[in-house]
Amino acid sequence: MSDSDDDVPRLSAHTLAALQEFYKESRTGPELSRGPSGPELSRGPSETFSVGAVEEDWRLSQFWYSDETATRLAEELVREAGEGGRVACVSAPSVYQKLKQGVVRGSDRVSAVVLEYDRRFAVYGQDFVFYDYNEPLALPAAAAPRSFDVVLADPPYLSEECLSKVAQTVQYLSKGKVLLCSGAVMEGLAAALLGVTKCSFLPKHNRNLSNQFRCFVNYPSLLLS
């Protein structure tokens, strides 16, 4: 052993255990196990689709809706999609999760996919569609043009560029009905791009955000009143 090796600091067993516990608790997202068809959630079935089952990552501009807001938006999607309808949740995983929990009446009669850049959501199998808003039309066959009865979109950034590109995706996917959640400051651009109108319903997030958020729709909606 060299003199330099003698100078390397060594941690006690107690300190190592404390560090391991810290890193375990500070992990983002659910712990994954390897199943026969790829990564699987190690959580129980009741937790798999809970809002917040995958923790927010501020580096990806992720801010999950409150449970109440996710429920209200999921109810809206079920009502507007109709029996056997298809729903696309673009950058809105907490609403997708609420649809899959089975607590929203009629959610078992619609199908839903989640379009996300965050590959942690790949644990949802075929319902997950990788999505990069910088390539708004680079979508697989599972997200075919005009194949969704309702498209809910929540652009990750409050910028003209981001909303413009997400709007291309929404128009590509939607049969007609669009539900957009974004900052109130985007109202004019949202109306120009997607023909949407601001709702009176105020979406809430688990964390208090400095920007005021609103919902916008291009069809008659209970959220308008």
PDB file of C-alpha atoms in Angstrom:
ATOM      1  CA  MET A   1       0.000   0.000   0.000  1.00  0.00           C
ATOM      2  CA  SER A   2       1.377   3.414  -0.958  1.00  0.00           C
ATOM      3  CA  ASP A   3       1.553   6.486   1.256  1.00  0.00           C
ATOM      4  CA  SER A   4      -1.212   8.063  -0.842  1.00  0.00           C
ATOM      5  CA  ASP A   5      -3.475   5.097  -0.060  1.00  0.00           C
ATOM      6  CA  ASP A   6      -2.983   5.741   3.644  1.00  0.00           C
ATOM      7  CA  ASP A   7      -4.295   9.268   3.160  1.00  0.00           C
ATOM      8  CA  VAL A   8      -7.611   8.182   1.568  1.00  0.00           C
ATOM      9  CA  PRO A   9     -10.421   8.896   4.055  1.00  0.00           C
ATOM     10  CA  ARG A  10     -12.484   5.867   5.048  1.00  0.00           C
ATOM     11  CA  LEU A  11     -16.124   5.949   6.197  1.00  0.00           C
ATOM     12  CA  SER A  12     -17.382   4.012   9.172  1.00  0.00           C
ATOM     13  CA  ALA A  13     -20.064   1.359   8.700  1.00  0.00           C
ATOM     14  CA  HIS A  14     -22.565   3.662  10.433  1.00  0.00           C
ATOM     15  CA  THR A  15     -21.785   6.576   8.091  1.00  0.00           C
ATOM     16  CA  LEU A  16     -22.023   4.353   5.015  1.00  0.00           C
ATOM     17  CA  ALA A  17     -25.424   3.089   6.143  1.00  0.00           C
ATOM     18  CA  ALA A  18     -26.650   6.646   6.686  1.00  0.00           C
ATOM     19  CA  LEU A  19     -25.483   7.698   3.218  1.00  0.00           C
ATOM     20  CA  GLN A  20     -27.187   4.718   1.600  1.00  0.00           C
ATOM     21  CA  GLU A  21     -30.443   5.564   3.364  1.00  0.00           C
ATOM     22  CA  PHE A  22     -30.176   9.191   2.237  1.00  0.00           C
ATOM     23  CA  TYR A  23     -29.694   8.265  -1.413  1.00  0.00           C
ATOM     24  CA  LYS A  24     -32.532   5.766  -1.207  1.00  0.00           C
ATOM     25  CA  GLU A  25     -34.921   8.409   0.140  1.00  0.00           C
ATOM     26  CA  SER A  26     -33.800  11.094  -2.326  1.00  0.00           C
ATOM     27  CA  ARG A  27     -34.340   9.023  -5.471  1.00  0.00           C
ATOM     28  CA  THR A  28     -36.777  10.520  -7.923  1.00  0.00           C
ATOM     29  CA  GLY A  29     -39.479   8.263  -9.247  1.00  0.00           C
ATOM     30  CA  PRO A  30     -40.609   4.773  -8.260  1.00  0.00           C
ATOM     31  CA  GLU A  31     -38.164   1.939  -7.870  1.00  0.00           C
ATOM     32  CA  LEU A  32     -38.081  -0.326 -10.903  1.00  0.00           C
ATOM     33  CA  SER A  33     -37.677  -4.053 -11.169  1.00  0.00           C
ATOM     34  CA  ARG A  34     -36.896  -6.024 -14.301  1.00  0.00           C
ATOM     35  CA  GLY A  35     -39.798  -8.082 -15.580  1.00  0.00           C
ATOM     36  CA  PRO A  36     -40.081 -10.430 -18.587  1.00  0.00           C
ATOM     37  CA  SER A  37     -41.079  -7.546 -20.864  1.00  0.00           C
ATOM     38  CA  GLY A  38     -38.883  -4.802 -19.440  1.00  0.00           C
ATOM     39  CA  PRO A  39     -38.920  -2.419 -16.461  1.00  0.00           C
ATOM     40  CA  GLU A  40     -41.858  -2.716 -14.092  1.00  0.00           C
ATOM     41  CA  LEU A  41     -43.019  -0.687 -11.126  1.00  0.00           C
ATOM     42  CA  SER A  42     -42.191  -2.291  -7.799  1.00  0.00           C
ATOM     43  CA  ARG A  43     -45.159  -0.518  -6.186  1.00  0.00           C
ATOM     44  CA  GLY A  44     -48.401  -2.297  -5.482  1.00  0.00           C
ATOM     45  CA  PRO A  45     -51.285  -1.986  -7.974  1.00  0.00           C
ATOM     46  CA  SER A  46     -53.065   0.660  -5.882  1.00  0.00           C
ATOM     47  CA  GLU A  47     -50.001   2.923  -5.974  1.00  0.00           C
ATOM     48  CA  THR A  48     -48.864   2.420  -9.543  1.00  0.00           C
ATOM     49  CA  PHE A  49     -51.156   5.091 -10.993  1.00  0.00           C
ATOM     50  CA  SER A  50     -51.393   7.453  -8.026  1.00  0.00           C
ATOM     51  CA  VAL A  51     -50.797  11.109  -8.862  1.00  0.00           C
ATOM     52  CA  GLY A  52     -47.193  11.695  -7.868  1.00  0.00           C
ATOM     53  CA  ALA A  53     -46.162   8.037  -8.161  1.00  0.00           C
ATOM     54  CA  VAL A  54     -43.377   9.435 -10.321  1.00  0.00           C
ATOM     55  CA  GLU A  55     -41.871  12.452  -8.620  1.00  0.00           C
ATOM     56  CA  GLU A  56     -41.610  15.807 -10.353  1.00  0.00           C
ATOM     57  CA  ASP A  57     -38.297  16.674 -11.974  1.00  0.00           C
ATOM     58  CA  TRP A  58     -37.909  20.451 -12.108  1.00  0.00           C
ATOM     59  CA  ARG A  59     -35.146  20.045 -14.696  1.00  0.00           C
ATOM     60  CA  LEU A  60     -37.845  18.835 -17.100  1.00  0.00           C
ATOM     61  CA  SER A  61     -40.243  21.598 -16.038  1.00  0.00           C
ATOM     62  CA  GLN A  62     -42.544  19.054 -14.403  1.00  0.00           C
ATOM     63  CA  PHE A  63     -45.295  20.197 -12.050  1.00  0.00           C
ATOM     64  CA  TRP A  64     -48.002  17.674 -11.240  1.00  0.00           C
ATOM     65  CA  TYR A  65     -51.625  18.678 -10.788  1.00  0.00           C
ATOM     66  CA  SER A  66     -53.293  18.407  -7.421  1.00  0.00           C
ATOM     67  CA  ASP A  67     -55.415  15.298  -6.970  1.00  0.00           C
ATOM     68  CA  GLU A  68     -58.587  17.393  -7.233  1.00  0.00           C
ATOM     69  CA  THR A  69     -57.510  19.019 -10.514  1.00  0.00           C
ATOM     70  CA  ALA A  70     -56.356  15.724 -12.012  1.00  0.00           C
ATOM     71  CA  THR A  71     -59.740  14.229 -11.129  1.00  0.00           C
ATOM     72  CA  ARG A  72     -61.698  17.119 -12.641  1.00  0.00           C
ATOM     73  CA  LEU A  73     -59.720  17.012 -15.876  1.00  0.00           C
ATOM     74  CA  ALA A  74     -60.022  13.229 -16.086  1.00  0.00           C
ATOM     75  CA  GLU A  75     -63.804  13.515 -15.666  1.00  0.00           C
ATOM     76  CA  GLU A  76     -63.869  16.056 -18.478  1.00  0.00           C
ATOM     77  CA  LEU A  77     -61.905  13.759 -20.786  1.00  0.00           C
ATOM     78  CA  VAL A  78     -64.159  10.772 -20.066  1.00  0.00           C
ATOM     79  CA  ARG A  79     -67.301  12.822 -20.659  1.00  0.00           C
ATOM     80  CA  GLU A  80     -66.068  14.294 -23.937  1.00  0.00           C
ATOM     81  CA  ALA A  81     -64.428  11.136 -25.312  1.00  0.00           C
ATOM     82  CA  GLY A  82     -67.614   9.113 -24.928  1.00  0.00           C
ATOM     83  CA  GLU A  83     -68.095   5.362 -24.867  1.00  0.00           C
ATOM     84  CA  GLY A  84     -65.083   3.623 -26.399  1.00  0.00           C
ATOM     85  CA  GLY A  85     -63.313   6.934 -26.991  1.00  0.00           C
ATOM     86  CA  ARG A  86     -59.568   7.523 -27.099  1.00  0.00           C
ATOM     87  CA  VAL A  87     -57.756  10.138 -25.053  1.00  0.00           C
ATOM     88  CA  ALA A  88     -54.228  11.519 -25.492  1.00  0.00           C
ATOM     89  CA  CYS A  89     -52.500  13.220 -22.563  1.00  0.00           C
ATOM     90  CA  VAL A  90     -49.638  15.287 -23.958  1.00  0.00           C
ATOM     91  CA  SER A  91     -47.162  16.184 -21.209  1.00  0.00           C
ATOM     92  CA  ALA A  92     -49.949  15.667 -18.643  1.00  0.00           C
ATOM     93  CA  PRO A  93     -49.071  12.369 -16.916  1.00  0.00           C
ATOM     94  CA  SER A  94     -50.939  13.098 -13.689  1.00  0.00           C
ATOM     95  CA  VAL A  95     -54.243  13.196 -15.603  1.00  0.00           C
ATOM     96  CA  TYR A  96     -53.381   9.962 -17.397  1.00  0.00           C
ATOM     97  CA  GLN A  97     -52.649   8.389 -14.001  1.00  0.00           C
ATOM     98  CA  LYS A  98     -56.011   9.547 -12.672  1.00  0.00           C
ATOM     99  CA  LEU A  99     -57.775   7.965 -15.651  1.00  0.00           C
ATOM    100  CA  LYS A 100     -56.060   4.655 -14.926  1.00  0.00           C
ATOM    101  CA  GLN A 101     -56.825   4.601 -11.202  1.00  0.00           C
ATOM    102  CA  GLY A 102     -60.403   3.508 -11.838  1.00  0.00           C
ATOM    103  CA  VAL A 103     -61.842   6.137  -9.495  1.00  0.00           C
ATOM    104  CA  VAL A 104     -63.354   8.333 -12.222  1.00  0.00           C
ATOM    105  CA  ARG A 105     -66.740   7.082 -13.330  1.00  0.00           C
ATOM    106  CA  GLY A 106     -66.636   5.763 -16.882  1.00  0.00           C
ATOM    107  CA  SER A 107     -62.832   5.756 -17.148  1.00  0.00           C
ATOM    108  CA  ASP A 108     -62.924   2.027 -17.856  1.00  0.00           C
ATOM    109  CA  ARG A 109     -64.864   2.782 -21.044  1.00  0.00           C
ATOM    110  CA  VAL A 110     -62.154   4.923 -22.628  1.00  0.00           C
ATOM    111  CA  SER A 111     -58.545   4.226 -23.574  1.00  0.00           C
ATOM    112  CA  ALA A 112     -55.699   6.638 -22.897  1.00  0.00           C
ATOM    113  CA  VAL A 113     -52.070   7.153 -23.796  1.00  0.00           C
ATOM    114  CA  VAL A 114     -49.491   9.475 -22.267  1.00  0.00           C
ATOM    115  CA  LEU A 115     -47.051  11.324 -24.507  1.00  0.00           C
ATOM    116  CA  GLU A 116     -43.964  12.204 -22.482  1.00  0.00           C
ATOM    117  CA  TYR A 117     -40.299  13.053 -22.901  1.00  0.00           C
ATOM    118  CA  ASP A 118     -39.560  11.504 -19.502  1.00  0.00           C
ATOM    119  CA  ARG A 119     -38.814   7.834 -20.105  1.00  0.00           C
ATOM    120  CA  ARG A 120     -39.665   6.928 -16.517  1.00  0.00           C
ATOM    121  CA  PHE A 121     -43.243   6.717 -17.774  1.00  0.00           C
ATOM    122  CA  ALA A 122     -42.244   3.827 -20.027  1.00  0.00           C
ATOM    123  CA  VAL A 123     -43.286   1.648 -17.075  1.00  0.00           C
ATOM    124  CA  TYR A 124     -46.834   2.151 -18.364  1.00  0.00           C
ATOM    125  CA  GLY A 125     -46.044  -0.090 -21.322  1.00  0.00           C
ATOM    126  CA  GLN A 126     -47.927   0.403 -24.562  1.00  0.00           C
ATOM    127  CA  ASP A 127     -49.752   3.416 -23.124  1.00  0.00           C
ATOM    128  CA  PHE A 128     -46.461   5.341 -23.142  1.00  0.00           C
ATOM    129  CA  VAL A 129     -45.457   7.275 -26.263  1.00  0.00           C
ATOM    130  CA  PHE A 130     -42.078   8.991 -26.223  1.00  0.00           C
ATOM    131  CA  TYR A 131     -42.580  12.632 -27.145  1.00  0.00           C
ATOM    132  CA  ASP A 132     -40.163  15.481 -27.764  1.00  0.00           C
ATOM    133  CA  TYR A 133     -41.991  18.723 -28.517  1.00  0.00           C
ATOM    134  CA  ASN A 134     -39.005  19.829 -30.610  1.00  0.00           C
ATOM    135  CA  GLU A 135     -40.070  17.129 -33.088  1.00  0.00           C
ATOM    136  CA  PRO A 136     -43.850  17.594 -32.909  1.00  0.00           C
ATOM    137  CA  LEU A 137     -44.750  15.106 -35.636  1.00  0.00           C
ATOM    138  CA  ALA A 138     -42.167  12.412 -34.899  1.00  0.00           C
ATOM    139  CA  LEU A 139     -44.768  10.016 -33.533  1.00  0.00           C
ATOM    140  CA  PRO A 140     -45.221   6.233 -33.790  1.00  0.00           C
ATOM    141  CA  ALA A 141     -48.169   4.373 -35.281  1.00  0.00           C
ATOM    142  CA  ALA A 142     -49.808   4.230 -31.837  1.00  0.00           C
ATOM    143  CA  ALA A 143     -50.300   7.983 -32.138  1.00  0.00           C
ATOM    144  CA  ALA A 144     -51.787   8.107 -35.607  1.00  0.00           C
ATOM    145  CA  PRO A 145     -53.222  11.310 -37.103  1.00  0.00           C
ATOM    146  CA  ARG A 146     -56.754  12.231 -36.016  1.00  0.00           C
ATOM    147  CA  SER A 147     -57.060   9.088 -33.908  1.00  0.00           C
ATOM    148  CA  PHE A 148     -58.031  10.660 -30.565  1.00  0.00           C
ATOM    149  CA  ASP A 149     -61.457  11.922 -29.595  1.00  0.00           C
ATOM    150  CA  VAL A 150     -59.986  14.379 -27.080  1.00  0.00           C
ATOM    151  CA  VAL A 151     -56.430  15.643 -26.718  1.00  0.00           C
ATOM    152  CA  LEU A 152     -55.296  17.215 -23.462  1.00  0.00           C
ATOM    153  CA  ALA A 153     -52.004  19.113 -23.673  1.00  0.00           C
ATOM    154  CA  ASP A 154     -49.927  20.899 -21.066  1.00  0.00           C
ATOM    155  CA  PRO A 155     -46.846  22.350 -22.815  1.00  0.00           C
ATOM    156  CA  PRO A 156     -43.824  22.073 -20.505  1.00  0.00           C
ATOM    157  CA  TYR A 157     -42.644  25.648 -21.107  1.00  0.00           C
ATOM    158  CA  LEU A 158     -44.417  29.009 -21.260  1.00  0.00           C
ATOM    159  CA  SER A 159     -42.942  30.116 -24.549  1.00  0.00           C
ATOM    160  CA  GLU A 160     -44.291  30.862 -28.006  1.00  0.00           C
ATOM    161  CA  GLU A 161     -41.984  28.267 -29.528  1.00  0.00           C
ATOM    162  CA  CYS A 162     -43.087  25.483 -27.183  1.00  0.00           C
ATOM    163  CA  LEU A 163     -46.806  26.167 -27.507  1.00  0.00           C
ATOM    164  CA  SER A 164     -46.540  26.480 -31.300  1.00  0.00           C
ATOM    165  CA  LYS A 165     -44.856  23.096 -31.610  1.00  0.00           C
ATOM    166  CA  VAL A 166     -47.179  21.374 -29.154  1.00  0.00           C
ATOM    167  CA  ALA A 167     -50.114  22.843 -31.091  1.00  0.00           C
ATOM    168  CA  GLN A 168     -48.840  21.020 -34.189  1.00  0.00           C
ATOM    169  CA  THR A 169     -48.916  17.761 -32.251  1.00  0.00           C
ATOM    170  CA  VAL A 170     -52.403  18.440 -30.920  1.00  0.00           C
ATOM    171  CA  GLN A 171     -53.789  19.254 -34.377  1.00  0.00           C
ATOM    172  CA  TYR A 172     -52.166  16.115 -35.763  1.00  0.00           C
ATOM    173  CA  LEU A 173     -53.661  13.822 -33.112  1.00  0.00           C
ATOM    174  CA  SER A 174     -57.095  15.311 -32.508  1.00  0.00           C
ATOM    175  CA  LYS A 175     -60.347  14.480 -34.217  1.00  0.00           C
ATOM    176  CA  GLY A 176     -61.512  17.891 -33.074  1.00  0.00           C
ATOM    177  CA  LYS A 177     -61.754  18.362 -29.297  1.00  0.00           C
ATOM    178  CA  VAL A 178     -58.825  20.061 -27.580  1.00  0.00           C
ATOM    179  CA  LEU A 179     -58.264  20.776 -23.894  1.00  0.00           C
ATOM    180  CA  LEU A 180     -55.205  22.916 -23.239  1.00  0.00           C
ATOM    181  CA  CYS A 181     -53.691  23.767 -19.851  1.00  0.00           C
ATOM    182  CA  SER A 182     -51.126  26.538 -19.850  1.00  0.00           C
ATOM    183  CA  GLY A 183     -50.267  29.895 -18.376  1.00  0.00           C
ATOM    184  CA  ALA A 184     -52.866  32.649 -18.588  1.00  0.00           C
ATOM    185  CA  VAL A 185     -50.300  34.712 -20.502  1.00  0.00           C
ATOM    186  CA  MET A 186     -50.595  32.278 -23.415  1.00  0.00           C
ATOM    187  CA  GLU A 187     -54.311  32.973 -23.971  1.00  0.00           C
ATOM    188  CA  GLY A 188     -53.943  35.036 -27.154  1.00  0.00           C
ATOM    189  CA  LEU A 189     -51.528  32.646 -28.835  1.00  0.00           C
ATOM    190  CA  ALA A 190     -53.555  29.603 -27.777  1.00  0.00           C
ATOM    191  CA  ALA A 191     -56.682  31.104 -29.332  1.00  0.00           C
ATOM    192  CA  ALA A 192     -54.840  31.871 -32.572  1.00  0.00           C
ATOM    193  CA  LEU A 193     -53.254  28.441 -32.862  1.00  0.00           C
ATOM    194  CA  LEU A 194     -56.004  26.153 -31.596  1.00  0.00           C
ATOM    195  CA  GLY A 195     -59.185  28.235 -31.530  1.00  0.00           C
ATOM    196  CA  VAL A 196     -59.597  27.673 -27.796  1.00  0.00           C
ATOM    197  CA  THR A 197     -61.471  29.744 -25.212  1.00  0.00           C
ATOM    198  CA  LYS A 198     -60.455  30.327 -21.610  1.00  0.00           C
ATOM    199  CA  CYS A 199     -62.415  28.399 -18.975  1.00  0.00           C
ATOM    200  CA  SER A 200     -63.475  29.645 -15.558  1.00  0.00           C
ATOM    201  CA  PHE A 201     -62.058  26.493 -13.968  1.00  0.00           C
ATOM    202  CA  LEU A 202     -58.682  27.131 -12.322  1.00  0.00           C
ATOM    203  CA  PRO A 203     -56.255  24.191 -12.379  1.00  0.00           C
ATOM    204  CA  LYS A 204     -54.139  23.719  -9.271  1.00  0.00           C
ATOM    205  CA  HIS A 205     -50.760  22.052  -8.818  1.00  0.00           C
ATOM    206  CA  ASN A 206     -49.246  20.170  -5.912  1.00  0.00           C
ATOM    207  CA  ARG A 207     -46.697  22.975  -5.656  1.00  0.00           C
ATOM    208  CA  ASN A 208     -47.596  26.639  -5.688  1.00  0.00           C
ATOM    209  CA  LEU A 209     -46.453  28.153  -8.977  1.00  0.00           C
ATOM    210  CA  SER A 210     -45.794  31.823  -9.563  1.00  0.00           C
ATOM    211  CA  ASN A 211     -47.513  31.788 -12.975  1.00  0.00           C
ATOM    212  CA  GLN A 212     -51.301  31.747 -13.133  1.00  0.00           C
ATOM    213  CA  PHE A 213     -52.531  28.686 -15.013  1.00  0.00           C
ATOM    214  CA  ARG A 214     -55.790  28.298 -16.907  1.00  0.00           C
ATOM    215  CA  CYS A 215     -57.639  25.752 -19.000  1.00  0.00           C
ATOM    216  CA  PHE A 216     -58.721  26.419 -22.585  1.00  0.00           C
ATOM    217  CA  VAL A 217     -61.139  24.410 -24.768  1.00  0.00           C
ATOM    218  CA  ASN A 218     -62.431  24.560 -28.341  1.00  0.00           C
ATOM    219  CA  TYR A 219     -65.819  22.966 -27.594  1.00  0.00           C
ATOM    220  CA  PRO A 220     -68.767  23.609 -25.220  1.00  0.00           C
ATOM    221  CA  SER A 221     -67.535  22.416 -21.816  1.00  0.00           C
ATOM    222  CA  LEU A 222     -68.668  22.314 -18.203  1.00  0.00           C
ATOM    223  CA  LEU A 223     -65.260  23.779 -17.389  1.00  0.00           C
ATOM    224  CA  LEU A 224     -66.344  27.034 -19.032  1.00  0.00           C
ATOM    225  CA  SER A 225     -68.952  27.742 -16.367  1.00  0.00           C
TER     226      SER A 225
END
